[in-house]
PDB file of C-alpha atoms in Angstrom:
ATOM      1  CA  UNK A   1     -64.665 -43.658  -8.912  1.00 41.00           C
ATOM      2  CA  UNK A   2     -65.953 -39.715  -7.890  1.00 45.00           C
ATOM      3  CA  UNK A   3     -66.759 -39.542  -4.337  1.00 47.00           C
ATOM      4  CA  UNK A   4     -69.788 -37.770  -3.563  1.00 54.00           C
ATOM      5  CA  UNK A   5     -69.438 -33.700  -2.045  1.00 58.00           C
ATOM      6  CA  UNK A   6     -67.534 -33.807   1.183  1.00 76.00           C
ATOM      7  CA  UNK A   7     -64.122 -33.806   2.492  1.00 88.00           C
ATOM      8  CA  UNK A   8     -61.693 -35.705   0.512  1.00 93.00           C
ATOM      9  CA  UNK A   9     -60.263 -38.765   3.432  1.00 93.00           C
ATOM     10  CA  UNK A  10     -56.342 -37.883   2.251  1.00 94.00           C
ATOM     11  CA  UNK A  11     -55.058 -34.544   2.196  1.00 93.00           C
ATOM     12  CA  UNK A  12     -51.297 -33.095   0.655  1.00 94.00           C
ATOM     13  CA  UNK A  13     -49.901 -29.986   2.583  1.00 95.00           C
ATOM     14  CA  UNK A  14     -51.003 -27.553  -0.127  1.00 97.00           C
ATOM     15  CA  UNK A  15     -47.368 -24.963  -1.256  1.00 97.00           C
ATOM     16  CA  UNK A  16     -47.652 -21.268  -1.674  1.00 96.00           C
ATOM     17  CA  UNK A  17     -48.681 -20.404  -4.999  1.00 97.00           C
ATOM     18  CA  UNK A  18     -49.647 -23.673  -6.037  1.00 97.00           C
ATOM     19  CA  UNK A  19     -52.098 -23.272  -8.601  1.00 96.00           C
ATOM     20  CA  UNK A  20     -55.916 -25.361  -8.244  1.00 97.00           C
ATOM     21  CA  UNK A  21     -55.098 -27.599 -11.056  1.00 96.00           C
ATOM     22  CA  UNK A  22     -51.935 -28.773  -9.191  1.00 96.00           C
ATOM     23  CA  UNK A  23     -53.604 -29.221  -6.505  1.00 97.00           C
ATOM     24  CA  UNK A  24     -56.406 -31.389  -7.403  1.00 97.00           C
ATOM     25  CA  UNK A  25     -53.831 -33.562  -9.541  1.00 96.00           C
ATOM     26  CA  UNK A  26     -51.858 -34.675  -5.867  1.00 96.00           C
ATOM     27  CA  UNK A  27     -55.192 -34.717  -4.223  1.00 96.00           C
ATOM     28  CA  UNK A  28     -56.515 -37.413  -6.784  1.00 96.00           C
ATOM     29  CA  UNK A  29     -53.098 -39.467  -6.473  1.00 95.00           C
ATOM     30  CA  UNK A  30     -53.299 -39.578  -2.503  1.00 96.00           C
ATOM     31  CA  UNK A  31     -57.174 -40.470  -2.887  1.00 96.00           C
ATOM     32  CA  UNK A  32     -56.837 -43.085  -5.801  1.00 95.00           C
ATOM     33  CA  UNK A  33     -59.145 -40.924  -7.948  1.00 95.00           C
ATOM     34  CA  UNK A  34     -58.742 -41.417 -11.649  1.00 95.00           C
ATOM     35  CA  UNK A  35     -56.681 -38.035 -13.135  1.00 95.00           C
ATOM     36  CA  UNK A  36     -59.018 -35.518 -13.950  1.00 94.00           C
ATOM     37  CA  UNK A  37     -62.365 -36.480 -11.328  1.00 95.00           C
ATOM     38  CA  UNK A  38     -61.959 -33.341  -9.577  1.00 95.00           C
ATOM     39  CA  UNK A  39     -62.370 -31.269 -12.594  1.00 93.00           C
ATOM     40  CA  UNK A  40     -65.414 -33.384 -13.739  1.00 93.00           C
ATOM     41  CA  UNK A  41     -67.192 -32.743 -10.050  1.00 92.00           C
ATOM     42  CA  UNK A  42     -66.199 -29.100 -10.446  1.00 92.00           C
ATOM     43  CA  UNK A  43     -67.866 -28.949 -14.633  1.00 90.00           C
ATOM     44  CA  UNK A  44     -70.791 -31.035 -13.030  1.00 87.00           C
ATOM     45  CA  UNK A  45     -71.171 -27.912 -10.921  1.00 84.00           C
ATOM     46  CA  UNK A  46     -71.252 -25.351 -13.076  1.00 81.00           C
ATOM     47  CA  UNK A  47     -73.572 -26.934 -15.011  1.00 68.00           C
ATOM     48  CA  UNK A  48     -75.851 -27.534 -12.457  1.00 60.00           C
ATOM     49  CA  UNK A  49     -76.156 -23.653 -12.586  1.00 58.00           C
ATOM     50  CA  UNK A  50     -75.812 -22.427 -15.338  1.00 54.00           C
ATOM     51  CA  UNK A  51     -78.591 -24.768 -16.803  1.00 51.00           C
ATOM     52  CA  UNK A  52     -76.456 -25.725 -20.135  1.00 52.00           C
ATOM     53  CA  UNK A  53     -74.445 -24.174 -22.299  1.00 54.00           C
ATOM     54  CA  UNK A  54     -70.810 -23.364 -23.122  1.00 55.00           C
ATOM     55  CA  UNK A  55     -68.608 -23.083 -19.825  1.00 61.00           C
ATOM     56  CA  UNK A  56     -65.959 -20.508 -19.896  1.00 68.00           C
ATOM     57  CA  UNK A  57     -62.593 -21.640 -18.680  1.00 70.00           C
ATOM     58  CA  UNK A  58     -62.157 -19.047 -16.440  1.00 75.00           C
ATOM     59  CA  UNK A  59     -65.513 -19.490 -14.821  1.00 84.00           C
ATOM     60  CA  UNK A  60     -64.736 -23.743 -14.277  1.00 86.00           C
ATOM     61  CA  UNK A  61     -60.889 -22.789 -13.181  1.00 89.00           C
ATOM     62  CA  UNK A  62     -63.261 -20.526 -10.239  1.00 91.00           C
ATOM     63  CA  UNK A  63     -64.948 -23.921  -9.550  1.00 92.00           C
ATOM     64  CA  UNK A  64     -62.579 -25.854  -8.915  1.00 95.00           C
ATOM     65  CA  UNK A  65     -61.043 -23.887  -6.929  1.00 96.00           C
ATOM     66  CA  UNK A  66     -64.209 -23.373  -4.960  1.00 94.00           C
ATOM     67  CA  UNK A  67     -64.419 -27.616  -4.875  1.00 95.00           C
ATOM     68  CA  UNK A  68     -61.188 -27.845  -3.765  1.00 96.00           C
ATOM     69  CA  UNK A  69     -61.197 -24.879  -0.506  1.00 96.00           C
ATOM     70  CA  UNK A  70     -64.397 -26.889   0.077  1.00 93.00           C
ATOM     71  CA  UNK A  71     -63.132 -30.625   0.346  1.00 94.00           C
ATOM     72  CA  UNK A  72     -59.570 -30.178   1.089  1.00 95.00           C
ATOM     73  CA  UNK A  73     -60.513 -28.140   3.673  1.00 93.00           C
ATOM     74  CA  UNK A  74     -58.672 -24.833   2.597  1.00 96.00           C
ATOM     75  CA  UNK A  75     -59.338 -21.308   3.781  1.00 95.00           C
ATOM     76  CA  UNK A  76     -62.327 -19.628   1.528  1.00 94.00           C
ATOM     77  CA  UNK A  77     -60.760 -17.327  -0.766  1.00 96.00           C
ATOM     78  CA  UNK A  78     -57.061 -19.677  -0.477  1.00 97.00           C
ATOM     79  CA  UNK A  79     -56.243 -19.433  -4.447  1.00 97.00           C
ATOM     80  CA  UNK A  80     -57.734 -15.823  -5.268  1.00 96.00           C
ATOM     81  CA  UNK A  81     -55.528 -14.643  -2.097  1.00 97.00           C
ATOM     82  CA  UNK A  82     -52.695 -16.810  -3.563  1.00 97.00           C
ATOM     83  CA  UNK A  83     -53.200 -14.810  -7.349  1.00 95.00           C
ATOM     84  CA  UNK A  84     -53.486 -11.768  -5.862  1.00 95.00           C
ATOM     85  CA  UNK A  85     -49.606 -12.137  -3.983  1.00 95.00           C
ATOM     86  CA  UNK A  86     -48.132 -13.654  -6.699  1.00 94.00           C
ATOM     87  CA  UNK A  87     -48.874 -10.689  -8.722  1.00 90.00           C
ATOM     88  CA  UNK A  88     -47.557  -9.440 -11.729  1.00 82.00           C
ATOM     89  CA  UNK A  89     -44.916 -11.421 -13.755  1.00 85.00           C
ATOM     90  CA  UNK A  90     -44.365 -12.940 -17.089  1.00 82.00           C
ATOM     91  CA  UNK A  91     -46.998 -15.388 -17.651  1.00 85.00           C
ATOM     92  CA  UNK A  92     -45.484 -18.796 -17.565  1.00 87.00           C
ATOM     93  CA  UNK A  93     -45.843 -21.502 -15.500  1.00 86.00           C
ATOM     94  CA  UNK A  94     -43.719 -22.087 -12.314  1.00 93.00           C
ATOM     95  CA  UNK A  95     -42.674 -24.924 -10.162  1.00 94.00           C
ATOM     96  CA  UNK A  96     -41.834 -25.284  -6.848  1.00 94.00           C
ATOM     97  CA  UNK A  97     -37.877 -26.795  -6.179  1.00 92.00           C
ATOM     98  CA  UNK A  98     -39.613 -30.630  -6.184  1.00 88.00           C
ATOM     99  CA  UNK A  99     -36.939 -31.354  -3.640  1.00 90.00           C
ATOM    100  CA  UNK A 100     -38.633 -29.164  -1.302  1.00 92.00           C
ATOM    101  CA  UNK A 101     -41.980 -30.307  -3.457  1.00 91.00           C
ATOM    102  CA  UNK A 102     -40.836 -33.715  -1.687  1.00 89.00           C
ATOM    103  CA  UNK A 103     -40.491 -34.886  -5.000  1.00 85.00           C
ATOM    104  CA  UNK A 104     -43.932 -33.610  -6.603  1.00 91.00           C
ATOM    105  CA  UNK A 105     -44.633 -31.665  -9.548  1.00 90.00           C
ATOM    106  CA  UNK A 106     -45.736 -29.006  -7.840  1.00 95.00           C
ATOM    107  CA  UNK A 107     -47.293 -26.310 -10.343  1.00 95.00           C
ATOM    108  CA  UNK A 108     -47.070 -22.260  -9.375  1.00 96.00           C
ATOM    109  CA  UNK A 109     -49.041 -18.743 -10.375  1.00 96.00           C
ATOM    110  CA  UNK A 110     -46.687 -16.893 -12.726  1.00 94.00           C
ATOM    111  CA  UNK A 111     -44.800 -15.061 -10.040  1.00 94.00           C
ATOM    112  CA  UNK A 112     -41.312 -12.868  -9.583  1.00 93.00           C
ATOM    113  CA  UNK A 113     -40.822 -13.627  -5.802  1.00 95.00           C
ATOM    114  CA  UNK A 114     -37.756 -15.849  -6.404  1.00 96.00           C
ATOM    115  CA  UNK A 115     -35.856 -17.446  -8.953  1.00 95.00           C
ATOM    116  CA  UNK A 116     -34.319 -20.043  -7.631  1.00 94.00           C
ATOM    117  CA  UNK A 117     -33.754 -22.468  -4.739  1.00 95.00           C
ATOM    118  CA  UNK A 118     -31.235 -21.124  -2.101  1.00 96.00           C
ATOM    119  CA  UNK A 119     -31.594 -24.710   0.007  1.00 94.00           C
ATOM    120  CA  UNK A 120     -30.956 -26.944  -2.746  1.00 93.00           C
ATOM    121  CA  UNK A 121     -29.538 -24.728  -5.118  1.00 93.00           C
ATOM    122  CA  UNK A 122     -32.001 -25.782  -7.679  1.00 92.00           C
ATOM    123  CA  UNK A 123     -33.307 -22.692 -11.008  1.00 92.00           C
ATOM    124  CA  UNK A 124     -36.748 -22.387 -10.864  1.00 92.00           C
ATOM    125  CA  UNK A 125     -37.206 -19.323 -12.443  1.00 91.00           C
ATOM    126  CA  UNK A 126     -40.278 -19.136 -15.483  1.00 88.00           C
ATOM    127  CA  UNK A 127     -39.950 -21.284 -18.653  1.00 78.00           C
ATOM    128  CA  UNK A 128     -38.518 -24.486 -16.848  1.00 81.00           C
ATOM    129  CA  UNK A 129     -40.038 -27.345 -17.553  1.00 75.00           C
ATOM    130  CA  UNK A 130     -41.772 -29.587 -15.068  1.00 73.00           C
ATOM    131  CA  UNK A 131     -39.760 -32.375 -16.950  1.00 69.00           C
ATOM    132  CA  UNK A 132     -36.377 -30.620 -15.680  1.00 65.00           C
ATOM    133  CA  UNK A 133     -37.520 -30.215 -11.980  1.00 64.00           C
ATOM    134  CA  UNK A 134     -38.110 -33.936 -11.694  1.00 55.00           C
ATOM    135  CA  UNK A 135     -36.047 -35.157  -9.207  1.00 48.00           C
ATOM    136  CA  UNK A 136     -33.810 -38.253 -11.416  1.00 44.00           C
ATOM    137  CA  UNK A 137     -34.857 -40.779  -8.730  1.00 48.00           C
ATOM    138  CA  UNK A 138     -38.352 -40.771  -9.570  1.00 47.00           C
ATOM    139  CA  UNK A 139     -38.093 -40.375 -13.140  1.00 44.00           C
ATOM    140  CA  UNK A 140     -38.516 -43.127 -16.011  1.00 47.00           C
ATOM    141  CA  UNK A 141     -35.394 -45.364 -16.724  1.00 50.00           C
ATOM    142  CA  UNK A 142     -36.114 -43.975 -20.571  1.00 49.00           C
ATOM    143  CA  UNK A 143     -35.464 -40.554 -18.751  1.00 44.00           C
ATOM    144  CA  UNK A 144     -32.578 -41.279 -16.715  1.00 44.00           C
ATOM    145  CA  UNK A 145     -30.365 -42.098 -19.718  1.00 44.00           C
ATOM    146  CA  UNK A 146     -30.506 -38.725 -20.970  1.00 44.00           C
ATOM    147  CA  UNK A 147     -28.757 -37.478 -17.939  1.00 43.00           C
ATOM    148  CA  UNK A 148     -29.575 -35.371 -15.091  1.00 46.00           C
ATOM    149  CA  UNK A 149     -32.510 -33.064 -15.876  1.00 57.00           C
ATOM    150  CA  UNK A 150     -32.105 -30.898 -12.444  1.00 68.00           C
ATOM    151  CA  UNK A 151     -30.434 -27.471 -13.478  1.00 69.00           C
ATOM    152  CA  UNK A 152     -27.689 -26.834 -10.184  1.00 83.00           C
ATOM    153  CA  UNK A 153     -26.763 -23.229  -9.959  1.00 92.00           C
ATOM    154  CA  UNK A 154     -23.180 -21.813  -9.252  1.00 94.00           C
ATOM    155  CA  UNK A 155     -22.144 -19.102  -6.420  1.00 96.00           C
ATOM    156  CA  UNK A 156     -23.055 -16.525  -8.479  1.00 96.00           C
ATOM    157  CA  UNK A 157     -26.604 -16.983  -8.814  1.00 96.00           C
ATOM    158  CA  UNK A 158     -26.862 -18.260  -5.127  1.00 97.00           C
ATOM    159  CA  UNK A 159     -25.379 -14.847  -4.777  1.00 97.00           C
ATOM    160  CA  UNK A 160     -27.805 -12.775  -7.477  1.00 97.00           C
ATOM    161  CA  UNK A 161     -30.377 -14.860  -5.838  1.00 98.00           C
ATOM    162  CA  UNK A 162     -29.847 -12.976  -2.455  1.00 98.00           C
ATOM    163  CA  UNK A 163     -29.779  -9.868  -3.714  1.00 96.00           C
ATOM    164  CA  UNK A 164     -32.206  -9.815  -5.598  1.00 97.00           C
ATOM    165  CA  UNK A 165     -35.186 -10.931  -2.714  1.00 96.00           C
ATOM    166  CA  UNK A 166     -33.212  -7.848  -1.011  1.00 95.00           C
ATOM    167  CA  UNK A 167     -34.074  -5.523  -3.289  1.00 94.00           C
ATOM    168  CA  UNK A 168     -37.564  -7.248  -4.107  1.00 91.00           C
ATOM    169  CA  UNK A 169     -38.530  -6.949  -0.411  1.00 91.00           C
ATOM    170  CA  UNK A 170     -37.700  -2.974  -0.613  1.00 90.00           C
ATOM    171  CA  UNK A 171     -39.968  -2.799  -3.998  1.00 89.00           C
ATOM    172  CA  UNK A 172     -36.645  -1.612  -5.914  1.00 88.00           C
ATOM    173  CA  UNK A 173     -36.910  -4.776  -8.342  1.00 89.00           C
ATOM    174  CA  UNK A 174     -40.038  -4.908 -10.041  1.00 88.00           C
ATOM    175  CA  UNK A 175     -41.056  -7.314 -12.260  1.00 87.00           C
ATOM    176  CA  UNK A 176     -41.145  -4.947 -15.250  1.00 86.00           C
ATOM    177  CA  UNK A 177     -37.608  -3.808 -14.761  1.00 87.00           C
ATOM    178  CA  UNK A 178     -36.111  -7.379 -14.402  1.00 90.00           C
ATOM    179  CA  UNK A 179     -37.904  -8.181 -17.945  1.00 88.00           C
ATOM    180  CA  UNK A 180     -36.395  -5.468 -19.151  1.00 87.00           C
ATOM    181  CA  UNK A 181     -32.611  -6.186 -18.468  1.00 89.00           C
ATOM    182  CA  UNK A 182     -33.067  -9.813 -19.104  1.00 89.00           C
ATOM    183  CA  UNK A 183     -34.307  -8.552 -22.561  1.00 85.00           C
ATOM    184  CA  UNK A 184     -30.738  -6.947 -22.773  1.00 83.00           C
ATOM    185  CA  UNK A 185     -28.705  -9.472 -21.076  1.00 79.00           C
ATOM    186  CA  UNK A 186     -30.259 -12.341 -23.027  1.00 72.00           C
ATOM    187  CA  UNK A 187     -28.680 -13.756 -26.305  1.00 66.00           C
ATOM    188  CA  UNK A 188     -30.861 -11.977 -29.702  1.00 64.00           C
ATOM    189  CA  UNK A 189     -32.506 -15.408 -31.597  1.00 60.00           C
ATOM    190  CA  UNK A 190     -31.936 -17.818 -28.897  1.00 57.00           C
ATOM    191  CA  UNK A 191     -35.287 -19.802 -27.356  1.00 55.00           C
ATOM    192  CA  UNK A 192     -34.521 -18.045 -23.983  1.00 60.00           C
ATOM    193  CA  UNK A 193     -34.387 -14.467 -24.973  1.00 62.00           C
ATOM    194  CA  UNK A 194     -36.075 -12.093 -22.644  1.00 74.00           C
ATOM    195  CA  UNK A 195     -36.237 -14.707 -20.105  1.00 84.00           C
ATOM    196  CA  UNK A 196     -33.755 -14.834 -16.912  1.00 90.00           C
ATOM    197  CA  UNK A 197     -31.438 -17.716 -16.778  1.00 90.00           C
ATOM    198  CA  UNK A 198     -28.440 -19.292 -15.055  1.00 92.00           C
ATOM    199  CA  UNK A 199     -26.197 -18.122 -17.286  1.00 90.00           C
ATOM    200  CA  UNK A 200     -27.893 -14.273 -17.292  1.00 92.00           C
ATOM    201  CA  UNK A 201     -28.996 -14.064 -13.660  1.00 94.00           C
ATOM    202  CA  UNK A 202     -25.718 -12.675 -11.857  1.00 95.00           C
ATOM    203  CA  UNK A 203     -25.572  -9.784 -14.755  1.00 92.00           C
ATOM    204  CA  UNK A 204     -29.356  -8.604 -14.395  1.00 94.00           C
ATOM    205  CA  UNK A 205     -29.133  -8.595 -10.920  1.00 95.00           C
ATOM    206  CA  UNK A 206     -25.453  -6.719 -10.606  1.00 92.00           C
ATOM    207  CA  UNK A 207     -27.163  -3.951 -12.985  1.00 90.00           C
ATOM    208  CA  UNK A 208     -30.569  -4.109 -10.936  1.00 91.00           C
ATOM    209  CA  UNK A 209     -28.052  -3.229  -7.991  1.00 90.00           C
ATOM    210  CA  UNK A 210     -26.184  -0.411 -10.035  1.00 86.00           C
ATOM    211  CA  UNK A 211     -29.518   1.376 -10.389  1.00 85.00           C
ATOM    212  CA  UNK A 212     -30.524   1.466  -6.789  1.00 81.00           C
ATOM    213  CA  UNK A 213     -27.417   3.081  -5.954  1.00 77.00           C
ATOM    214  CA  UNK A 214     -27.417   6.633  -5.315  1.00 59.00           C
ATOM    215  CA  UNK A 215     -23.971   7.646  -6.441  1.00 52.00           C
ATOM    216  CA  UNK A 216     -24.106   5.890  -9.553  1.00 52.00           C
ATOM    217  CA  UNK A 217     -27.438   8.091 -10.232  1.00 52.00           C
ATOM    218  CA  UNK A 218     -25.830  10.903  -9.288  1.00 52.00           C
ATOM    219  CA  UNK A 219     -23.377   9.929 -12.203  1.00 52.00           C
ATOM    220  CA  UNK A 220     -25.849   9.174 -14.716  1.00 52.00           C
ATOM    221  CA  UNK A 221     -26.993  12.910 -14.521  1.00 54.00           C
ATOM    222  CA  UNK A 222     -23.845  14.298 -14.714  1.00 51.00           C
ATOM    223  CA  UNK A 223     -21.731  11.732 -16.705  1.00 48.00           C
ATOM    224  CA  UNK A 224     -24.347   9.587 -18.697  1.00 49.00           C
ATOM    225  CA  UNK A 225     -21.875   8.271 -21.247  1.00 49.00           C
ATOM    226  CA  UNK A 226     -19.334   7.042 -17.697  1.00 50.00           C
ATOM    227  CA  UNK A 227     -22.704   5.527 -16.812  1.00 47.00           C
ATOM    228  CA  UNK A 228     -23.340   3.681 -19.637  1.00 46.00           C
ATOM    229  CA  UNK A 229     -19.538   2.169 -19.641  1.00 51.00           C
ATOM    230  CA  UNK A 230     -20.059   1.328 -16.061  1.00 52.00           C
ATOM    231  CA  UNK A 231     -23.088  -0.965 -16.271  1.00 50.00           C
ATOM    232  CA  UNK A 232     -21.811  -2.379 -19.569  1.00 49.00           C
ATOM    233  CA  UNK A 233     -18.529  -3.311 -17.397  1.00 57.00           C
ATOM    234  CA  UNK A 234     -20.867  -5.192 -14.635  1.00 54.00           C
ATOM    235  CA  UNK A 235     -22.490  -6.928 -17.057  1.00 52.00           C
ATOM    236  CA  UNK A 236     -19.426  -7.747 -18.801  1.00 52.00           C
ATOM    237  CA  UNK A 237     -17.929  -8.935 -15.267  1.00 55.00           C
ATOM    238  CA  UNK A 238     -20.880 -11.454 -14.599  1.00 54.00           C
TER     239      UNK A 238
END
């Protein structure tokens, strides 16, 4: 059943960067709406306006968005304000740690703010599936058997982890540099290359670090072939 326009009676503490279609998915499950109704309001809208015709994706991903500010009682503007932080970053999906998600799937913007979990120790970082973040308890017995599908991370990439917010929060890790070292960090003809993982994190983020550091530029102009054997060696090291 599709309540009429108003404020939805249930309500789930919305998570930064959580993306409108996310959103409406936990909104129907707390209001026992069948999957989907919140989209169909927000097409029914569009249509009511635009008198017919083809709807472009973009323009009923706007809608719902609009629906949702509307009867979840959000902030006007909430997801474009949301977009516009995440800002530039591969685009893949991300999801939030679901044990801080309190055990939801809860869906991100493509985003570079973090790549991992520093409470639970948990990788979040783009290209994980929301079939890995789901915590075991809550997953199908079918599921279970395979094994644990949460990915724990070691020291190191608690460590990388810290370091690189550090440098993000100074602006000397942009998203476009991080691509590029996991490009060279990352294994050529493997399904992860170019993407940061686990097992490539501490090495990006130790050469990230070599960069920023003024006497190591200082020995890239004078000694670039030193230079190059240094940041080899701290990848090497990782």
């Amino acid at each position: 059943m599709i309540p009429e326009m108003g404020v939805l009676p249930h309500r789930v503490r919305i998570r930064r960067f959580e993306t409108a279609a996310s959103y409406a998915a936990r909104l129907e499950t707390v209001n026992d709406l069948s999957p989907g109704s919140l989209r169909v309001i927000a097409r029914s809208l569009v249509s009511s306006r635009t008198a017919g015709g083809s709807i472009a994706v973009r323009t009923l991903d706007y809608s719902l968005e609009s629906l949702l500010e509307t009867s979840a009682g959000l902030a006007e503007g909430h997801f474009r304000r949301q977009r516009d932080l995440a800002g530039q970053a591969p685009d893949l999906p991300r999801y939030l740690c679901p044990y801080c998600a309190h055990g939801w799937v809860v869906e991100q913007f493509p985003h570079s703010h973090d790549y991992c979990c520093l409470k639970h120790r948990i990788w979040t970082g783009p290209g994980t599936s929301p079939l890995k973040l789901r915590r075991p308890s809550l997953a199908p017995a079918s599921e279970q058997q395979a094994g644990p599908h949460l990915t724990t991370v070691s020291d190191d990439v608690l460590k990388a982890e810290r370091w690189y917010r550090k440098l993000q929060t100074k602006g000397l890790a942009s998203a476009a540099l991080i691509a590029e070292l996991a490009e060279m960090a990352s294994r050529p003809g493997t399904s992860a290359a170019g993407l940061l993982t686990p097992e490539n994190y501490p090495a990006v983020i130790s050469i990230a670090r070599l960069l920023n550091q003024h006497h190591f530029l200082q020995t890239l102009c004078a000694h670039p072939a030193r230079s190059v054997q240094t940041v080899a060696s701290a990848a090497r090291d990782k």
